[in-house]
PDB file of C-alpha atoms in Angstrom:
ATOM      1  CA  PHE A   1      11.504   9.589 -13.890  1.00  0.00           C
ATOM      2  CA  ILE A   2      12.111   8.029 -10.572  1.00  0.00           C
ATOM      3  CA  GLU A   3      11.492   8.993  -6.723  1.00  0.00           C
ATOM      4  CA  PHE A   4      13.486   8.344  -4.311  1.00  0.00           C
ATOM      5  CA  ALA A   5      12.219   7.828  -1.037  1.00  0.00           C
ATOM      6  CA  GLY A   6      14.754   7.874   1.714  1.00  0.00           C
ATOM      7  CA  ASP A   7      16.865   9.516   5.359  1.00  0.00           C
ATOM      8  CA  SER A   8      20.043  11.278   5.306  1.00  0.00           C
ATOM      9  CA  ILE A   9      21.879   8.918   2.964  1.00  0.00           C
ATOM     10  CA  THR A  10      19.746  10.226   0.161  1.00  0.00           C
ATOM     11  CA  CYS A  11      20.539  13.649   1.214  1.00  0.00           C
ATOM     12  CA  GLY A  12      24.119  13.212   1.316  1.00  0.00           C
ATOM     13  CA  TYR A  13      24.281  14.000   4.460  1.00  0.00           C
ATOM     14  CA  GLY A  14      28.236  15.580   5.183  1.00  0.00           C
ATOM     15  CA  VAL A  15      29.476  14.336   1.964  1.00  0.00           C
ATOM     16  CA  ASP A  16      31.246  17.766   2.007  1.00  0.00           C
ATOM     17  CA  ASP A  17      33.086  16.639   4.942  1.00  0.00           C
ATOM     18  CA  GLU A  18      35.030  13.254   5.727  1.00  0.00           C
ATOM     19  CA  VAL A  19      35.333  13.080   8.826  1.00  0.00           C
ATOM     20  CA  ALA A  20      34.190  10.723  10.486  1.00  0.00           C
ATOM     21  CA  GLU A  21      33.606  12.071  13.762  1.00  0.00           C
ATOM     22  CA  HIS A  22      32.412  15.691  12.668  1.00  0.00           C
ATOM     23  CA  ASN A  23      28.721  16.280  13.202  1.00  0.00           C
ATOM     24  CA  PHE A  24      26.038  17.701  11.037  1.00  0.00           C
ATOM     25  CA  LYS A  25      26.182  20.960   9.296  1.00  0.00           C
ATOM     26  CA  THR A  26      23.784  22.208   6.592  1.00  0.00           C
ATOM     27  CA  ASP A  27      26.602  23.030   4.749  1.00  0.00           C
ATOM     28  CA  THR A  28      28.566  19.790   4.321  1.00  0.00           C
ATOM     29  CA  GLU A  29      25.592  17.985   2.970  1.00  0.00           C
ATOM     30  CA  ASP A  30      24.638  17.794  -0.747  1.00  0.00           C
ATOM     31  CA  ALA A  31      22.744  15.674  -1.771  1.00  0.00           C
ATOM     32  CA  THR A  32      24.203  15.783  -5.555  1.00  0.00           C
ATOM     33  CA  LYS A  33      27.025  14.597  -4.160  1.00  0.00           C
ATOM     34  CA  ALA A  34      24.910  10.944  -2.961  1.00  0.00           C
ATOM     35  CA  TYR A  35      23.906   8.074  -4.384  1.00  0.00           C
ATOM     36  CA  ALA A  36      20.275   8.985  -5.767  1.00  0.00           C
ATOM     37  CA  TYR A  37      21.072  11.996  -8.037  1.00  0.00           C
ATOM     38  CA  LEU A  38      24.420  10.402  -8.908  1.00  0.00           C
ATOM     39  CA  THR A  39      21.888   7.219 -10.252  1.00  0.00           C
ATOM     40  CA  CYS A  40      19.910   9.849 -12.035  1.00  0.00           C
ATOM     41  CA  GLN A  41      22.105  11.275 -13.833  1.00  0.00           C
ATOM     42  CA  HIS A  42      24.082   8.312 -15.483  1.00  0.00           C
ATOM     43  CA  LEU A  43      20.008   6.957 -16.590  1.00  0.00           C
ATOM     44  CA  GLN A  44      20.218  10.703 -17.865  1.00  0.00           C
ATOM     45  CA  ALA A  45      17.165  10.242 -15.513  1.00  0.00           C
ATOM     46  CA  ASP A  46      14.371  13.082 -14.192  1.00  0.00           C
ATOM     47  CA  HIS A  47      14.270  13.125 -10.161  1.00  0.00           C
ATOM     48  CA  SER A  48      12.186  13.399  -6.661  1.00  0.00           C
ATOM     49  CA  LEU A  49      13.676  13.074  -3.277  1.00  0.00           C
ATOM     50  CA  VAL A  50      11.734  12.732  -0.179  1.00  0.00           C
ATOM     51  CA  SER A  51      13.678  12.337   1.868  1.00  0.00           C
ATOM     52  CA  LEU A  52      14.492  13.513   5.913  1.00  0.00           C
ATOM     53  CA  SER A  53      17.429  12.484   7.746  1.00  0.00           C
ATOM     54  CA  GLY A  54      17.327  10.437  10.708  1.00  0.00           C
ATOM     55  CA  TYR A  55      13.972   9.549  10.097  1.00  0.00           C
ATOM     56  CA  GLY A  56      12.610   5.841   9.391  1.00  0.00           C
ATOM     57  CA  ILE A  57       9.324   3.817   8.931  1.00  0.00           C
ATOM     58  CA  ILE A  58       8.430   2.649  13.103  1.00  0.00           C
ATOM     59  CA  SER A  59      11.406   5.054  14.197  1.00  0.00           C
ATOM     60  CA  GLY A  60      14.308   7.364  13.629  1.00  0.00           C
ATOM     61  CA  TYR A  61      17.339   7.434  14.935  1.00  0.00           C
ATOM     62  CA  SER A  62      16.566   5.905  17.932  1.00  0.00           C
ATOM     63  CA  ASP A  63      21.000   6.436  20.133  1.00  0.00           C
ATOM     64  CA  ASP A  64      20.035   5.070  23.474  1.00  0.00           C
ATOM     65  CA  GLY A  65      16.644   2.221  22.415  1.00  0.00           C
ATOM     66  CA  VAL A  66      13.844   5.215  22.871  1.00  0.00           C
ATOM     67  CA  ARG A  67      11.528   5.102  19.437  1.00  0.00           C
ATOM     68  CA  ARG A  68      10.746   8.044  17.598  1.00  0.00           C
ATOM     69  CA  PRO A  69       7.589   7.855  16.994  1.00  0.00           C
ATOM     70  CA  ASP A  70       6.811  11.719  14.929  1.00  0.00           C
ATOM     71  CA  GLN A  71      10.450  10.351  12.737  1.00  0.00           C
ATOM     72  CA  ARG A  72       8.601   8.280   9.878  1.00  0.00           C
ATOM     73  CA  LEU A  73       8.564   8.935   6.696  1.00  0.00           C
ATOM     74  CA  PRO A  74       5.889   7.320   5.968  1.00  0.00           C
ATOM     75  CA  LEU A  75       3.950  10.302   8.077  1.00  0.00           C
ATOM     76  CA  PHE A  76       4.683  12.864   4.945  1.00  0.00           C
ATOM     77  CA  TYR A  77       5.745  10.337   1.976  1.00  0.00           C
ATOM     78  CA  GLU A  78       2.278  12.009   0.871  1.00  0.00           C
ATOM     79  CA  LYS A  79       3.318  15.709   1.843  1.00  0.00           C
ATOM     80  CA  THR A  80       4.458  18.371   0.054  1.00  0.00           C
ATOM     81  CA  GLY A  81       7.504  18.652   2.575  1.00  0.00           C
ATOM     82  CA  PHE A  82       8.606  18.535   6.306  1.00  0.00           C
ATOM     83  CA  SER A  83      10.085  22.175   7.558  1.00  0.00           C
ATOM     84  CA  TYR A  84      10.402  23.088  11.798  1.00  0.00           C
ATOM     85  CA  GLY A  85       9.914  27.073   9.831  1.00  0.00           C
ATOM     86  CA  SER A  86       6.582  28.030   7.715  1.00  0.00           C
ATOM     87  CA  PHE A  87       6.284  29.858   4.396  1.00  0.00           C
ATOM     88  CA  GLN A  88       3.970  32.749   4.841  1.00  0.00           C
ATOM     89  CA  GLY A  89       2.635  31.046   7.851  1.00  0.00           C
ATOM     90  CA  VAL A  90       2.394  27.318   5.654  1.00  0.00           C
ATOM     91  CA  TYR A  91       4.112  24.311   6.522  1.00  0.00           C
ATOM     92  CA  PRO A  92       5.426  21.774   3.784  1.00  0.00           C
ATOM     93  CA  GLN A  93       3.680  18.942   6.634  1.00  0.00           C
ATOM     94  CA  ASP A  94      -0.066  20.631   5.813  1.00  0.00           C
ATOM     95  CA  VAL A  95       0.182  20.677   2.167  1.00  0.00           C
ATOM     96  CA  ALA A  96      -0.670  17.205   0.109  1.00  0.00           C
ATOM     97  CA  TRP A  97       1.067  16.846  -1.925  1.00  0.00           C
ATOM     98  CA  ASP A  98      -0.092  16.635  -5.841  1.00  0.00           C
ATOM     99  CA  PHE A  99       0.572  12.664  -7.441  1.00  0.00           C
ATOM    100  CA  THR A 100      -1.274  13.868 -10.353  1.00  0.00           C
ATOM    101  CA  LYS A 101       1.193  15.930 -11.065  1.00  0.00           C
ATOM    102  CA  ARG A 102       3.591  13.772 -12.960  1.00  0.00           C
ATOM    103  CA  GLN A 103       3.702   9.778 -11.852  1.00  0.00           C
ATOM    104  CA  PRO A 104       7.334   8.368 -11.841  1.00  0.00           C
ATOM    105  CA  ASP A 105       8.565   5.417 -13.906  1.00  0.00           C
ATOM    106  CA  LEU A 106       9.841   3.756 -10.846  1.00  0.00           C
ATOM    107  CA  VAL A 107      10.418   4.473  -7.177  1.00  0.00           C
ATOM    108  CA  VAL A 108      13.491   3.776  -4.733  1.00  0.00           C
ATOM    109  CA  VAL A 109      12.595   2.766  -1.250  1.00  0.00           C
ATOM    110  CA  ASN A 110      15.937   2.660   0.640  1.00  0.00           C
ATOM    111  CA  LEU A 111      14.093   3.486   4.283  1.00  0.00           C
ATOM    112  CA  GLY A 112      15.607   1.005   7.769  1.00  0.00           C
ATOM    113  CA  THR A 113      18.807   2.711   9.009  1.00  0.00           C
ATOM    114  CA  ASN A 114      17.855   4.310  11.284  1.00  0.00           C
ATOM    115  CA  ASP A 115      15.147   2.183  12.812  1.00  0.00           C
ATOM    116  CA  ASP A 116      18.268  -0.671  13.079  1.00  0.00           C
ATOM    117  CA  SER A 117      19.704   1.953  15.487  1.00  0.00           C
ATOM    118  CA  PHE A 118      15.814   1.252  17.309  1.00  0.00           C
ATOM    119  CA  THR A 119      15.019  -2.563  16.564  1.00  0.00           C
ATOM    120  CA  ARG A 120      18.693  -3.626  17.076  1.00  0.00           C
ATOM    121  CA  ASP A 121      18.472  -7.448  17.246  1.00  0.00           C
ATOM    122  CA  ASP A 122      15.086  -7.208  18.946  1.00  0.00           C
ATOM    123  CA  ALA A 123      12.736  -9.899  16.638  1.00  0.00           C
ATOM    124  CA  ALA A 124       9.302  -8.534  17.413  1.00  0.00           C
ATOM    125  CA  LEU A 125      10.486  -5.381  16.433  1.00  0.00           C
ATOM    126  CA  GLN A 126      12.169  -6.096  13.376  1.00  0.00           C
ATOM    127  CA  GLN A 127       8.930  -8.181  12.424  1.00  0.00           C
ATOM    128  CA  GLU A 128       7.341  -4.843  13.635  1.00  0.00           C
ATOM    129  CA  TYR A 129       9.154  -2.756  11.178  1.00  0.00           C
ATOM    130  CA  CYS A 130       8.452  -5.440   8.047  1.00  0.00           C
ATOM    131  CA  ASP A 131       4.562  -5.216   8.968  1.00  0.00           C
ATOM    132  CA  THR A 132       4.997  -1.247   8.971  1.00  0.00           C
ATOM    133  CA  TYR A 133       7.115  -1.517   5.749  1.00  0.00           C
ATOM    134  CA  GLN A 134       4.935  -3.827   4.048  1.00  0.00           C
ATOM    135  CA  SER A 135       1.765  -0.846   4.801  1.00  0.00           C
ATOM    136  CA  PHE A 136       4.348   1.829   3.688  1.00  0.00           C
ATOM    137  CA  LEU A 137       4.125  -0.106   0.102  1.00  0.00           C
ATOM    138  CA  LYS A 138       0.624  -0.181  -0.364  1.00  0.00           C
ATOM    139  CA  THR A 139       1.090   3.739   0.581  1.00  0.00           C
ATOM    140  CA  ILE A 140       3.477   3.956  -2.600  1.00  0.00           C
ATOM    141  CA  ARG A 141       1.282   1.864  -4.815  1.00  0.00           C
ATOM    142  CA  GLN A 142      -2.002   3.562  -3.695  1.00  0.00           C
ATOM    143  CA  ASN A 143      -0.448   6.650  -5.452  1.00  0.00           C
ATOM    144  CA  ASN A 144       2.011   5.568  -8.092  1.00  0.00           C
ATOM    145  CA  PRO A 145      -0.542   2.872  -9.609  1.00  0.00           C
ATOM    146  CA  THR A 146       2.020   2.195 -12.523  1.00  0.00           C
ATOM    147  CA  ALA A 147       5.128   3.029 -11.531  1.00  0.00           C
ATOM    148  CA  LYS A 148       7.634  -0.100 -10.737  1.00  0.00           C
ATOM    149  CA  ILE A 149       9.229  -0.103  -6.968  1.00  0.00           C
ATOM    150  CA  LEU A 150      12.344  -1.293  -5.663  1.00  0.00           C
ATOM    151  CA  CYS A 151      13.634  -2.112  -2.425  1.00  0.00           C
ATOM    152  CA  ILE A 152      17.327  -1.285  -0.791  1.00  0.00           C
ATOM    153  CA  LEU A 153      19.340  -1.507   2.315  1.00  0.00           C
ATOM    154  CA  GLY A 154      21.778  -1.610   3.390  1.00  0.00           C
ATOM    155  CA  ILE A 155      24.794   0.203   3.042  1.00  0.00           C
ATOM    156  CA  MET A 156      24.902   1.902   6.527  1.00  0.00           C
ATOM    157  CA  GLY A 157      23.941  -1.669   7.589  1.00  0.00           C
ATOM    158  CA  GLU A 158      22.626  -5.094   6.576  1.00  0.00           C
ATOM    159  CA  ARG A 159      20.706  -6.197   9.774  1.00  0.00           C
ATOM    160  CA  LEU A 160      17.461  -5.307   8.420  1.00  0.00           C
ATOM    161  CA  ASN A 161      17.994  -6.586   4.889  1.00  0.00           C
ATOM    162  CA  PRO A 162      15.363  -9.818   5.130  1.00  0.00           C
ATOM    163  CA  MET A 163      12.760  -7.913   6.921  1.00  0.00           C
ATOM    164  CA  VAL A 164      13.086  -6.080   4.091  1.00  0.00           C
ATOM    165  CA  GLU A 165      12.618  -8.668   1.393  1.00  0.00           C
ATOM    166  CA  LYS A 166      10.267 -10.162   3.914  1.00  0.00           C
ATOM    167  CA  ALA A 167       8.702  -7.264   3.669  1.00  0.00           C
ATOM    168  CA  VAL A 168       8.035  -6.902   0.200  1.00  0.00           C
ATOM    169  CA  ALA A 169       7.550 -11.124  -0.770  1.00  0.00           C
ATOM    170  CA  GLY A 170       4.423 -10.968   1.863  1.00  0.00           C
ATOM    171  CA  TYR A 171       3.322  -7.403   0.023  1.00  0.00           C
ATOM    172  CA  GLN A 172       3.522  -9.380  -3.417  1.00  0.00           C
ATOM    173  CA  LYS A 173       1.530 -12.296  -2.358  1.00  0.00           C
ATOM    174  CA  ASP A 174      -0.838 -10.323  -0.839  1.00  0.00           C
ATOM    175  CA  THR A 175      -1.914  -7.803  -3.123  1.00  0.00           C
ATOM    176  CA  GLY A 176      -0.902  -9.916  -6.238  1.00  0.00           C
ATOM    177  CA  ASP A 177       1.037  -6.866  -7.652  1.00  0.00           C
ATOM    178  CA  THR A 178       4.863  -8.656  -8.631  1.00  0.00           C
ATOM    179  CA  ASN A 179       6.093  -4.923  -9.762  1.00  0.00           C
ATOM    180  CA  VAL A 180       8.239  -4.524  -6.231  1.00  0.00           C
ATOM    181  CA  HIS A 181      11.401  -5.633  -6.585  1.00  0.00           C
ATOM    182  CA  PHE A 182      13.732  -5.845  -3.690  1.00  0.00           C
ATOM    183  CA  ALA A 183      17.844  -5.297  -4.190  1.00  0.00           C
ATOM    184  CA  PRO A 184      20.432  -5.593  -1.121  1.00  0.00           C
ATOM    185  CA  PHE A 185      23.217  -3.464  -0.415  1.00  0.00           C
ATOM    186  CA  THR A 186      26.771  -4.317   1.194  1.00  0.00           C
ATOM    187  CA  GLU A 187      27.730  -2.297   3.440  1.00  0.00           C
ATOM    188  CA  GLN A 188      30.217   0.293   2.913  1.00  0.00           C
ATOM    189  CA  LEU A 189      33.783   0.087   3.662  1.00  0.00           C
ATOM    190  CA  PRO A 190      36.318   1.287   5.436  1.00  0.00           C
ATOM    191  CA  GLU A 191      38.833   1.814   2.985  1.00  0.00           C
ATOM    192  CA  ASP A 192      36.409   4.325   1.304  1.00  0.00           C
ATOM    193  CA  GLY A 193      36.505   6.636   3.836  1.00  0.00           C
ATOM    194  CA  ARG A 194      33.462   8.040   6.213  1.00  0.00           C
ATOM    195  CA  ALA A 195      31.882  11.272   5.390  1.00  0.00           C
ATOM    196  CA  ALA A 196      30.189  13.169   9.107  1.00  0.00           C
ATOM    197  CA  ASP A 197      28.824  10.809  12.103  1.00  0.00           C
ATOM    198  CA  TRP A 198      29.933   8.056   9.792  1.00  0.00           C
ATOM    199  CA  HIS A 199      27.707   8.316   6.681  1.00  0.00           C
ATOM    200  CA  PRO A 200      28.959   7.390   3.100  1.00  0.00           C
ATOM    201  CA  SER A 201      31.496   9.581   1.667  1.00  0.00           C
ATOM    202  CA  GLN A 202      31.958  10.507  -2.131  1.00  0.00           C
ATOM    203  CA  LEU A 203      33.514   7.292  -3.161  1.00  0.00           C
ATOM    204  CA  THR A 204      30.737   5.426  -1.477  1.00  0.00           C
ATOM    205  CA  HIS A 205      27.876   7.257  -2.998  1.00  0.00           C
ATOM    206  CA  ARG A 206      29.572   7.448  -6.875  1.00  0.00           C
ATOM    207  CA  LYS A 207      30.288   3.094  -6.293  1.00  0.00           C
ATOM    208  CA  ASN A 208      26.336   2.674  -5.563  1.00  0.00           C
ATOM    209  CA  ALA A 209      25.409   4.910  -7.957  1.00  0.00           C
ATOM    210  CA  GLU A 210      26.940   2.529 -10.309  1.00  0.00           C
ATOM    211  CA  LYS A 211      25.731  -0.302  -9.045  1.00  0.00           C
ATOM    212  CA  LEU A 212      22.341   1.040  -8.872  1.00  0.00           C
ATOM    213  CA  SER A 213      22.223   2.232 -12.264  1.00  0.00           C
ATOM    214  CA  ALA A 214      23.282  -1.092 -13.332  1.00  0.00           C
ATOM    215  CA  ILE A 215      20.319  -2.558 -11.675  1.00  0.00           C
ATOM    216  CA  ILE A 216      17.371  -0.460 -12.868  1.00  0.00           C
ATOM    217  CA  LYS A 217      17.984  -0.383 -16.098  1.00  0.00           C
ATOM    218  CA  ASN A 218      17.477  -3.880 -16.406  1.00  0.00           C
ATOM    219  CA  LEU A 219      14.710  -3.566 -14.066  1.00  0.00           C
ATOM    220  CA  MET A 220      13.220  -0.920 -15.692  1.00  0.00           C
ATOM    221  CA  ASN A 221      15.048  -2.554 -19.577  1.00  0.00           C
ATOM    222  CA  TRP A 222      16.464   1.196 -20.505  1.00  0.00           C
TER     223      TRP A 222
END
């Protein structure tokens, strides 16, 4: 059983519309064609996704340099979900997720693409991302005491990869917990196409699912 914490890449944003210049539509998003779901198919594993398009660790997607602190996935990781609409008057972000119901064997974290749009080349903001990421790892561990944790990044840009690696190393040093790992991914290739808003194409998702499956098999001895 694998849990994924991610953003639009994990959601399969635009995967059914392979025209980069097109914008988001709900009918072109399909998580079953994205790397996370495909990885679980390869591994014959159950899955759970906590993924929000445009969300990050310290800021949501920012095309103007303005911080968007309300669009941070850690705010909702311990909730049932997030929705702008309620269900019979109840919002999923107001309901705590019961982690005791079923514990994952592995938690995969793919967060940083949206942060990168905000941090850019600012060393101080990159360090803030690193420090906050490290704190988020502690939250994940608190709720999933026996799971291995695998941190990945890079499919839509590799600039923050060193900060994720640094966060993992810092977490291991602070806690002594060696069941947290980092695996860098490389940026999508132009020849593999683009989906809406320059998101990964179906081919890119398939390639990354194959790569991630191999990493997980080795990590988990599956």
